[in-house]
Tab-separated table of C-alpha atoms and ligand atoms in Angstrom:
chain	number	residue	atom	x	y	z
B	18	MET	CA	-50.385	46.773	149.376
B	19	SER	CA	-51.642	44.565	146.546
B	20	LYS	CA	-50.029	44.622	143.114
B	21	ILE	CA	-51.505	46.543	140.209
B	22	ASN	CA	-52.790	43.904	137.841
B	23	LEU	CA	-54.158	45.474	134.685
B	24	LEU	CA	-56.036	43.760	131.905
B	25	ILE	CA	-54.165	45.653	129.223
B	26	LYS	CA	-55.753	43.817	126.289
B	27	LYS	CA	-59.311	44.453	127.399
B	28	LYS	CA	-61.471	46.972	125.601
B	29	TYR	CA	-62.256	49.719	128.065
B	30	LYS	CA	-65.672	51.346	128.429
B	31	TYR	CA	-64.062	54.630	129.474
B	32	GLU	CA	-60.630	54.963	127.901
B	33	LEU	CA	-57.769	57.287	128.683
B	34	LEU	CA	-57.616	58.250	125.033
B	35	GLU	CA	-60.385	58.524	122.546
B	36	ASN	CA	-59.779	58.644	118.814
B	37	GLY	CA	-58.278	62.110	118.492
B	38	PHE	CA	-58.609	62.524	114.714
B	39	SER	CA	-61.461	64.052	112.717
B	40	ASN	CA	-62.170	62.927	109.143
B	41	LYS	CA	-60.820	66.282	107.965
B	42	ASP	CA	-57.520	65.764	109.845
B	43	ILE	CA	-57.061	62.480	108.030
B	44	SER	CA	-58.056	63.778	104.600
B	45	ILE	CA	-55.652	66.720	104.979
B	46	GLY	CA	-52.882	64.297	105.932
B	47	LYS	CA	-53.699	62.104	102.927
B	48	LYS	CA	-53.618	65.118	100.627
B	49	VAL	CA	-50.068	65.947	101.706
B	50	LEU	CA	-49.079	62.319	101.187
B	51	SER	CA	-50.607	62.306	97.698
B	52	SER	CA	-48.765	65.517	96.817
B	53	LYS	CA	-45.542	63.487	97.269
B	54	ARG	CA	-44.017	66.453	99.116
B	55	ILE	CA	-43.779	64.805	102.493
B	56	THR	CA	-40.702	66.274	104.159
B	57	MET	CA	-40.774	69.514	106.168
B	58	ALA	CA	-41.927	72.381	103.940
B	59	GLN	CA	-44.762	74.878	103.550
B	60	HIS	CA	-47.280	73.169	105.879
B	61	THR	CA	-44.720	73.169	108.675
B	62	ARG	CA	-43.931	76.817	108.084
B	63	ASN	CA	-47.615	77.825	108.033
B	64	PHE	CA	-48.330	75.934	111.240
B	65	GLU	CA	-45.326	77.466	113.002
B	66	ASN	CA	-46.438	80.977	112.005
B	67	GLN	CA	-49.967	80.453	113.238
B	68	PHE	CA	-48.777	78.811	116.462
B	69	ALA	CA	-46.465	81.739	117.281
B	70	ARG	CA	-49.195	84.261	116.477
B	71	LYS	CA	-51.797	82.631	118.713
B	72	LEU	CA	-49.452	82.151	121.662
B	73	ASN	CA	-48.068	85.653	121.191
B	74	VAL	CA	-44.443	84.533	121.002
B	75	LYS	CA	-41.916	85.644	118.420
B	76	HIS	CA	-40.794	82.259	117.102
B	77	ALA	CA	-42.155	78.716	116.881
B	78	LEU	CA	-40.244	75.785	115.426
B	79	MET	CA	-41.856	72.409	114.816
B	80	VAL	CA	-40.044	69.153	115.652
B	81	ASN	CA	-40.900	65.462	115.587
B	82	SER	CA	-41.850	65.127	119.303
B	83	GLY	CA	-42.089	66.910	122.643
B	84	SER	CA	-38.980	65.036	123.760
B	85	SER	CA	-37.118	66.423	120.745
B	86	ALA	CA	-38.310	69.921	121.695
B	87	ASN	CA	-36.794	69.491	125.178
B	88	LEU	CA	-33.573	68.092	123.698
B	89	LEU	CA	-33.290	70.998	121.302
B	90	ALA	CA	-34.037	73.592	123.999
B	91	VAL	CA	-31.360	72.268	126.343
B	92	PHE	CA	-28.695	71.914	123.652
B	93	ALA	CA	-29.522	75.381	122.284
B	94	ALA	CA	-29.182	76.881	125.772
B	95	GLY	CA	-25.775	75.204	126.035
B	96	ASN	CA	-24.616	76.091	122.541
B	97	PRO	CA	-21.299	77.958	122.191
B	98	LEU	CA	-23.003	80.534	119.947
B	99	LYS	CA	-25.259	81.555	122.845
B	100	ARG	CA	-24.013	84.255	125.177
B	101	ASN	CA	-23.716	82.992	128.789
B	102	HIS	CA	-24.618	79.506	127.649
B	103	LEU	CA	-25.044	76.536	129.993
B	104	LYS	CA	-21.930	74.491	130.702
B	105	LYS	CA	-21.313	70.903	131.742
B	106	GLY	CA	-21.697	70.518	135.501
B	107	ASP	CA	-24.171	73.411	135.861
B	108	GLU	CA	-27.163	72.660	138.068
B	109	VAL	CA	-30.747	72.823	136.816
B	110	LEU	CA	-33.754	72.742	139.164
B	111	VAL	CA	-36.499	70.295	138.122
B	112	PRO	CA	-39.784	69.416	139.855
B	113	VAL	CA	-39.602	65.783	140.934
B	114	LEU	CA	-43.051	65.088	139.441
B	115	CYS	CA	-41.792	65.121	135.882
B	116	TRP	CA	-41.622	63.183	132.659
B	117	SER	CA	-38.478	61.219	131.766
B	118	THR	CA	-37.552	63.318	128.749
B	119	SER	CA	-37.891	66.518	130.756
B	120	ILE	CA	-34.731	65.328	132.542
B	121	TRP	CA	-32.700	63.226	130.139
B	122	PRO	CA	-31.674	66.053	127.794
B	123	LEU	CA	-30.128	67.741	130.863
B	124	VAL	CA	-28.190	64.597	131.747
B	125	GLN	CA	-27.260	63.965	128.101
B	126	PHE	CA	-25.761	67.472	127.907
B	127	GLY	CA	-23.803	66.950	131.152
B	128	LEU	CA	-25.949	69.154	133.406
B	129	LYS	CA	-26.958	68.147	136.907
B	130	PRO	CA	-30.698	67.940	137.635
B	131	ILE	CA	-31.564	69.038	141.176
B	132	PHE	CA	-35.001	67.798	142.183
B	133	VAL	CA	-37.502	70.092	143.889
B	134	ASP	CA	-40.703	68.941	145.596
B	135	ILE	CA	-44.136	69.971	144.385
B	136	ASP	CA	-47.214	71.721	145.719
B	137	ILE	CA	-50.118	69.345	146.459
B	138	ASP	CA	-52.721	71.908	145.348
B	139	THR	CA	-51.303	72.403	141.847
B	140	LEU	CA	-49.104	69.287	141.327
B	141	ASN	CA	-46.506	71.779	140.060
B	142	ILE	CA	-43.152	72.887	141.480
B	143	ASP	CA	-43.337	74.285	145.033
B	144	ILE	CA	-42.229	77.900	144.632
B	145	SER	CA	-41.263	78.179	148.306
B	146	GLN	CA	-38.624	75.456	147.736
B	147	ILE	CA	-37.013	77.022	144.663
B	148	GLU	CA	-34.816	79.656	146.310
B	149	LYS	CA	-33.730	77.177	149.008
B	150	LYS	CA	-32.265	74.970	146.268
B	151	ILE	CA	-30.429	77.704	144.353
B	152	THR	CA	-26.627	77.556	144.710
B	153	LYS	CA	-23.787	79.273	142.853
B	154	LYS	CA	-23.902	76.414	140.372
B	155	THR	CA	-27.612	76.801	139.555
B	156	LYS	CA	-28.020	78.170	136.043
B	157	ALA	CA	-31.514	77.155	134.953
B	158	ILE	CA	-34.942	75.857	135.917
B	159	MET	CA	-36.732	73.188	133.877
B	160	LEU	CA	-40.413	73.678	134.743
B	161	ILE	CA	-43.088	71.132	133.933
B	162	ASN	CA	-46.597	72.578	133.567
B	163	VAL	CA	-48.621	69.603	134.771
B	164	LEU	CA	-51.723	68.344	132.909
B	165	GLY	CA	-53.056	71.805	132.039
B	166	ILE	CA	-51.989	74.042	134.925
B	167	SER	CA	-48.800	75.562	136.294
B	168	SER	CA	-47.349	77.260	139.356
B	169	ASP	CA	-47.430	81.062	139.466
B	170	LEU	CA	-45.157	81.617	136.487
B	171	PHE	CA	-45.066	85.382	137.050
B	172	LYS	CA	-43.373	84.728	140.405
B	173	ILE	CA	-41.024	82.099	138.978
B	174	LYS	CA	-40.018	84.429	136.168
B	175	LYS	CA	-39.048	87.043	138.756
B	176	ILE	CA	-36.965	84.495	140.690
B	177	ALA	CA	-35.262	83.417	137.459
B	178	LYS	CA	-34.494	87.011	136.515
B	179	LYS	CA	-33.137	87.876	139.960
B	180	ASN	CA	-30.834	84.827	139.948
B	181	LYS	CA	-29.936	85.066	136.226
B	182	LEU	CA	-31.374	81.625	135.466
B	183	ILE	CA	-32.493	80.347	132.079
B	184	LEU	CA	-36.141	79.282	132.257
B	185	PHE	CA	-37.271	76.198	130.329
B	186	GLU	CA	-41.005	75.588	130.273
B	187	ASP	CA	-41.867	71.988	129.460
B	188	ASN	CA	-45.396	72.788	128.362
B	189	CYS	CA	-45.989	69.428	126.677
B	190	GLU	CA	-49.093	68.862	128.828
B	191	SER	CA	-50.589	72.367	128.843
B	192	LEU	CA	-51.106	73.781	125.344
B	193	GLY	CA	-53.932	76.336	125.401
B	194	THR	CA	-53.946	77.199	129.124
B	195	LYS	CA	-53.800	80.882	130.041
B	196	LEU	CA	-52.604	82.374	133.316
B	197	LYS	CA	-53.878	85.945	133.783
B	198	ASN	CA	-54.622	85.971	130.075
B	199	LYS	CA	-51.080	84.948	129.070
B	200	TYR	CA	-50.554	81.547	127.441
B	201	LEU	CA	-48.453	78.956	129.267
B	202	GLY	CA	-45.496	78.330	127.014
B	203	SER	CA	-44.901	82.070	126.613
B	204	PHE	CA	-43.164	82.609	129.970
B	205	GLY	CA	-39.889	80.703	129.563
B	206	ASN	CA	-36.810	81.505	127.476
B	207	TYR	CA	-37.720	78.258	125.724
B	208	ALA	CA	-40.979	76.291	125.851
B	209	SER	CA	-41.763	72.839	124.504
B	210	PHE	CA	-45.038	71.260	123.332
B	211	SER	CA	-46.048	67.703	122.443
B	212	PHE	CA	-48.582	66.551	119.866
B	213	TYR	CA	-48.451	62.914	120.937
B	214	TYR	CA	-51.742	61.043	120.898
B	215	SER	CA	-53.127	61.937	124.329
B	216	HIS	CA	-52.231	65.633	124.338
B	217	GLN	CA	-54.441	68.712	123.738
B	218	ILE	CA	-53.909	68.378	119.982
B	219	THR	CA	-52.306	65.480	118.172
B	220	SER	CA	-50.563	64.534	114.974
B	221	GLY	CA	-49.738	61.062	116.299
B	222	GLU	CA	-46.186	62.226	116.947
B	223	GLY	CA	-44.973	65.827	116.862
B	224	GLY	CA	-43.806	68.762	118.930
B	225	MET	CA	-43.058	72.474	118.930
B	226	ILE	CA	-40.555	74.763	120.563
B	227	THR	CA	-41.079	78.483	121.082
B	228	CYS	CA	-38.806	81.379	122.024
B	229	ASP	CA	-38.713	85.171	121.782
B	230	ASN	CA	-35.035	85.765	121.113
B	231	ASP	CA	-33.826	85.943	117.469
B	232	LYS	CA	-30.393	84.507	118.224
B	233	ASP	CA	-31.900	81.587	120.176
B	234	TYR	CA	-34.175	80.915	117.212
B	235	GLU	CA	-31.247	80.805	114.789
B	236	ILE	CA	-29.468	78.295	117.012
B	237	LEU	CA	-32.598	76.157	117.387
B	238	PHE	CA	-33.179	76.344	113.649
B	239	SER	CA	-29.748	75.038	112.740
B	240	LEU	CA	-29.624	72.396	115.511
B	241	ARG	CA	-32.987	70.989	114.364
B	242	SER	CA	-31.532	70.192	110.985
B	243	HIS	CA	-27.897	69.027	110.835
B	244	GLY	CA	-26.319	72.258	112.131
B	245	TRP	CA	-27.316	73.838	108.875
B	246	PHE	CA	-29.469	76.667	107.605
B	247	GLY	CA	-30.915	74.061	105.214
B	248	GLY	CA	-34.590	74.078	104.312
B	249	THR	CA	-34.508	77.856	103.974
B	250	ARG	CA	-36.494	77.722	100.729
B	251	PHE	CA	-39.560	77.710	102.952
B	252	TYR	CA	-38.145	80.177	105.438
B	253	SER	CA	-37.090	83.712	104.628
B	254	ARG	CA	-33.342	84.022	104.343
B	255	LYS	CA	-33.405	86.910	106.753
B	256	PHE	CA	-31.159	85.225	109.292
B	257	LYS	CA	-28.346	87.648	109.976
B	258	SER	CA	-25.944	84.734	110.337
B	259	TYR	CA	-26.876	83.259	106.967
B	260	ASN	CA	-25.550	86.300	105.140
B	261	LYS	CA	-22.651	86.692	107.541
B	262	TYR	CA	-21.430	83.134	106.874
B	263	ALA	CA	-22.031	83.464	103.133
B	264	LYS	CA	-19.772	86.556	103.052
B	265	LYS	CA	-17.140	85.116	105.350
B	266	PHE	CA	-16.859	81.803	103.464
B	267	PRO	CA	-17.167	82.828	99.789
B	268	LYS	CA	-15.726	79.520	98.612
B	269	LEU	CA	-18.612	77.596	100.171
B	270	ASP	CA	-21.964	77.177	98.508
B	271	PRO	CA	-24.109	79.405	100.785
B	272	ARG	CA	-26.892	76.830	100.676
B	273	TYR	CA	-24.592	74.255	102.272
B	274	ILE	CA	-22.853	75.955	105.152
B	275	PHE	CA	-22.723	74.032	108.419
B	276	SER	CA	-22.352	76.618	111.138
B	277	ASN	CA	-23.151	74.456	114.155
B	278	SER	CA	-23.461	70.935	115.523
B	279	GLY	CA	-26.837	69.353	114.937
B	280	PHE	CA	-29.485	66.665	115.018
B	281	ASN	CA	-32.239	65.732	112.649
B	282	LEU	CA	-35.421	66.460	114.628
B	283	ARG	CA	-37.528	67.660	111.698
B	284	PRO	CA	-41.216	66.773	111.462
B	285	THR	CA	-42.853	65.656	108.236
B	286	ASP	CA	-45.245	68.002	106.451
B	287	ILE	CA	-47.976	65.376	107.003
B	288	GLN	CA	-47.640	65.777	110.774
B	289	ALA	CA	-47.635	69.560	110.417
B	290	ALA	CA	-50.780	69.633	108.269
B	291	ILE	CA	-52.694	67.368	110.681
B	292	ALA	CA	-51.518	69.202	113.816
B	293	HIS	CA	-52.309	72.550	112.192
B	294	ASN	CA	-55.861	71.462	111.425
B	295	GLN	CA	-56.286	70.338	115.037
B	296	PHE	CA	-54.763	73.582	116.286
B	297	LEU	CA	-57.518	75.529	114.489
B	298	ARG	CA	-60.047	73.886	116.822
B	299	LEU	CA	-57.952	74.010	120.006
B	300	ASP	CA	-60.414	76.372	121.734
B	301	LYS	CA	-63.336	74.051	121.000
B	302	LEU	CA	-61.438	70.990	122.248
B	303	LYS	CA	-60.437	72.886	125.386
B	304	LYS	CA	-64.043	73.921	126.040
B	305	MET	CA	-65.340	70.360	125.653
B	306	ARG	CA	-62.718	68.936	128.022
B	307	ASN	CA	-63.687	71.584	130.584
B	308	ILE	CA	-67.380	70.686	130.215
B	309	ASN	CA	-66.668	66.971	130.661
B	310	ARG	CA	-64.430	67.642	133.639
B	311	ASN	CA	-67.182	69.626	135.371
B	312	LEU	CA	-69.756	66.931	134.581
B	313	ILE	CA	-67.576	64.191	136.097
B	314	ILE	CA	-66.627	66.200	139.200
B	315	ASN	CA	-70.243	67.273	139.810
B	316	LYS	CA	-71.492	63.717	139.394
B	317	ILE	CA	-69.051	62.551	142.066
B	318	LYS	CA	-69.324	65.489	144.464
B	319	LYS	CA	-73.099	65.827	144.317
B	320	SER	CA	-73.646	62.142	145.043
B	321	LYS	CA	-75.373	61.161	148.287
B	322	PHE	CA	-72.291	59.025	148.978
B	323	TRP	CA	-69.881	62.015	148.877
B	324	ASP	CA	-67.681	62.094	151.960
B	325	ASN	CA	-64.429	63.593	150.596
B	326	GLN	CA	-63.256	60.243	149.284
B	327	PHE	CA	-61.512	62.084	146.403
B	328	LYS	CA	-59.650	65.334	145.873
B	329	PHE	CA	-59.727	67.137	142.532
B	330	ILE	CA	-57.203	69.796	141.581
B	331	SER	CA	-58.960	73.160	141.487
B	332	PRO	CA	-56.834	75.950	140.045
B	333	SER	CA	-57.215	79.583	141.096
B	334	LYS	CA	-59.429	81.960	139.117
B	335	ASP	CA	-56.315	83.327	137.399
B	336	PHE	CA	-56.274	80.212	135.213
B	337	ASP	CA	-58.193	79.500	132.038
B	338	PRO	CA	-57.167	75.828	131.863
B	339	SER	CA	-56.791	73.522	128.903
B	340	TRP	CA	-56.813	70.114	130.596
B	341	MET	CA	-54.993	66.972	129.589
B	342	GLY	CA	-56.765	64.301	131.626
B	343	LEU	CA	-58.375	64.481	135.052
B	344	PRO	CA	-55.942	63.955	137.958
B	345	ILE	CA	-57.514	62.640	141.171
B	346	LEU	CA	-56.116	61.964	144.652
B	347	ILE	CA	-57.872	59.435	146.870
B	348	ASN	CA	-58.363	60.254	150.539
B	349	GLU	CA	-55.333	59.315	152.649
B	350	LYS	CA	-57.445	56.833	154.654
B	351	PHE	CA	-57.712	54.630	151.528
B	352	LYS	CA	-53.963	54.650	150.837
B	353	LEU	CA	-53.471	50.938	151.426
B	354	LYS	CA	-56.416	50.103	149.198
B	355	LYS	CA	-55.236	52.162	146.254
B	356	ASN	CA	-53.987	49.327	144.062
B	357	THR	CA	-57.081	47.225	144.776
B	358	PHE	CA	-59.159	50.248	143.772
B	359	ILE	CA	-57.154	50.818	140.549
B	360	ASN	CA	-57.575	47.112	139.691
B	361	TYR	CA	-61.297	47.430	140.372
B	362	LEU	CA	-61.611	50.441	138.037
B	363	ASP	CA	-59.706	48.513	135.390
B	364	GLN	CA	-61.953	45.477	135.682
B	365	THR	CA	-65.026	47.705	135.504
B	366	GLY	CA	-63.731	49.099	132.212
B	367	ILE	CA	-62.262	52.413	133.381
B	368	GLU	CA	-58.718	52.934	132.193
B	369	THR	CA	-56.313	54.817	134.485
B	370	ARG	CA	-52.663	55.810	134.648
B	371	PRO	CA	-50.337	57.399	137.225
B	372	ILE	CA	-50.000	61.194	137.438
B	373	ILE	CA	-47.092	61.724	135.026
B	374	SER	CA	-44.716	59.034	136.335
B	375	GLY	CA	-45.082	59.616	140.069
B	376	SER	CA	-42.072	60.852	142.031
B	377	PHE	CA	-39.326	60.413	139.447
B	378	VAL	CA	-36.641	59.567	142.034
B	379	ASN	CA	-38.337	56.170	142.490
B	380	GLN	CA	-37.509	55.171	138.909
B	381	PRO	CA	-34.692	52.670	138.284
B	382	ALA	CA	-33.129	55.004	135.686
B	383	VAL	CA	-32.497	57.603	138.425
B	384	LYS	CA	-30.535	54.992	140.344
B	385	LEU	CA	-28.710	53.902	137.186
B	386	TYR	CA	-27.499	57.451	136.574
B	387	LYS	CA	-27.018	58.243	140.301
B	388	LEU	CA	-29.228	61.330	140.179
B	389	ASN	CA	-30.320	61.146	143.822
B	390	ILE	CA	-27.262	59.778	145.600
B	391	LYS	CA	-28.192	61.395	148.908
B	392	ASN	CA	-31.494	59.536	148.723
B	393	GLU	CA	-33.399	62.762	149.325
B	394	LYS	CA	-37.100	62.282	150.102
B	395	PHE	CA	-39.818	64.293	148.383
B	396	LYS	CA	-42.838	63.955	150.636
B	397	VAL	CA	-45.438	65.700	148.517
B	398	ALA	CA	-44.551	64.009	145.222
B	399	GLN	CA	-44.486	60.693	147.096
B	400	LYS	CA	-47.971	61.418	148.374
B	401	VAL	CA	-49.140	62.135	144.826
B	402	GLN	CA	-47.636	58.825	143.723
B	403	ASP	CA	-49.293	56.954	146.619
B	404	LEU	CA	-52.728	58.552	146.313
B	405	GLY	CA	-52.956	59.812	142.740
B	406	PHE	CA	-54.207	58.518	139.430
B	407	LEU	CA	-55.631	59.908	136.221
B	408	ILE	CA	-58.648	59.254	134.013
B	409	GLY	CA	-59.184	60.574	130.491
B	410	LEU	CA	-61.043	63.698	129.402
B	411	HIS	CA	-62.566	63.367	125.970
B	412	THR	CA	-63.483	65.925	123.335
B	413	SER	CA	-67.029	64.747	122.685
B	414	LYS	CA	-69.612	65.169	125.434
B	415	ILE	CA	-69.554	62.355	127.991
B	416	SER	CA	-72.737	60.216	127.987
B	417	LYS	CA	-74.965	59.814	131.057
B	418	LYS	CA	-74.171	56.099	130.971
B	419	LYS	CA	-70.434	56.722	131.242
B	420	LEU	CA	-70.945	59.274	134.014
B	421	GLN	CA	-72.933	56.695	135.957
B	422	LEU	CA	-70.261	54.053	135.293
B	423	ILE	CA	-67.582	56.338	136.751
B	424	HIS	CA	-69.777	57.316	139.708
B	425	ASP	CA	-70.656	53.734	140.638
B	426	ALA	CA	-67.116	52.442	140.209
B	427	PHE	CA	-65.603	55.303	142.240
B	428	TYR	CA	-67.900	54.737	145.218
B	429	GLU	CA	-66.838	51.101	145.414
B	430	ILE	CA	-63.838	52.581	147.241
B	431	ASP	CA	-65.994	52.573	150.398
B	432	LYS	CA	-66.639	48.844	150.064
B	433	ILE	CA	-63.438	47.207	148.815
J	1	LIG	C1	-44.223	66.752	130.595
J	1	LIG	C2	-43.853	66.012	129.332
J	1	LIG	N1	-42.708	66.333	128.705
J	1	LIG	C3	-42.328	65.713	127.580
J	1	LIG	C4	-43.093	64.720	127.014
J	1	LIG	C5	-42.618	64.039	125.775
J	1	LIG	O1	-43.432	64.276	124.665
J	1	LIG	P1	-43.389	63.263	123.417
J	1	LIG	O2	-44.143	62.044	123.807
J	1	LIG	O3	-44.050	64.026	122.307
J	1	LIG	O4	-41.964	62.982	123.127
J	1	LIG	C6	-44.283	64.334	127.633
J	1	LIG	C7	-45.070	63.248	127.046
J	1	LIG	O5	-46.077	62.794	127.437
J	1	LIG	C8	-44.677	64.996	128.826
J	1	LIG	O6	-45.810	64.665	129.467
């Protein structure tokens, strides 16, 4: 197979990412900057409240990235203040088509990720494999909801309940998707979200973590910020523990009690104000991405050249998807031409990327940390790596010219 040889510096005609910011996003950000109150405060609090309300979850806590949200979730689930918390050496099931920082918080805590293959129709964890991988040591599942859709989370929730497993939902790629009218990111004990540039909404960098349990929220809250109930001026001091510690340690200034270990994963109020403004138009952005997706798929499938050269992921009617990019699998018969095809798209001005990072066990970091010592093979994820790629989905309507560009470039696959 030829090497992928991308012209990174070139200006693409159809980019993975468009400019995600409106003029209003930027002016709101500037206003916060001019106010000179930049650190986490009222804008963060307002955004968290609105986020929790829309997703119908009890608590939302903003952080500085999706990776930080995963880190916080894992360390909160393993915190000594949590009943039946995770312990070093516990096993956590993870789909092998995942992002790096879905896994590293597990390893950093001392947990053991156990990879599970995926389902080719959804690109998400293969539910039929989950129970086969559960052992006495399994204590959690770290799900990744891929690019705007998920597995059947109602079924997975039942499996988790039956086996007393903590459910993490890495929902960094699927903000706004509903499954049977319930938002993804409201199924797990903890769910994470990313507001990095290419995601459903963006503040450049940023993330959120949600949960329904009050005690979990208190732990997350203190871990986010130095192991402290600091910053409470913008949060009601209703935490039961806040008053409990204040009474128990009367010699300490109640504003400066450190009840836990901690990080500093706080966002700035600038990020919160921008992300909040984007969040207000999430439904519109979602609708536009859906329209563009249908236009691209129809242009390809209704072509006179259509002969199943490509496979698009088509979720069941139970989903109301909020896409992050358009994943595509080329027909198996073109497997050996894939890199030549990707290079061709690149040279034509169409930017692509792999689907997440491919099968994660192929990454050198997995070897470095000996996470797959038995050299287990994951056939379906490997297939997705060998046949899959992604193009962008933008939030303004795609032009006829760009549709034609994609159509013509895609059908070169028959000729190269
Ligand atoms: C599934 C998944 N999890 C976590 C992350 C990390 O998010 P961030 O870039 O905000 O740290 C990403 C980022 O793209 C992701 O796709």
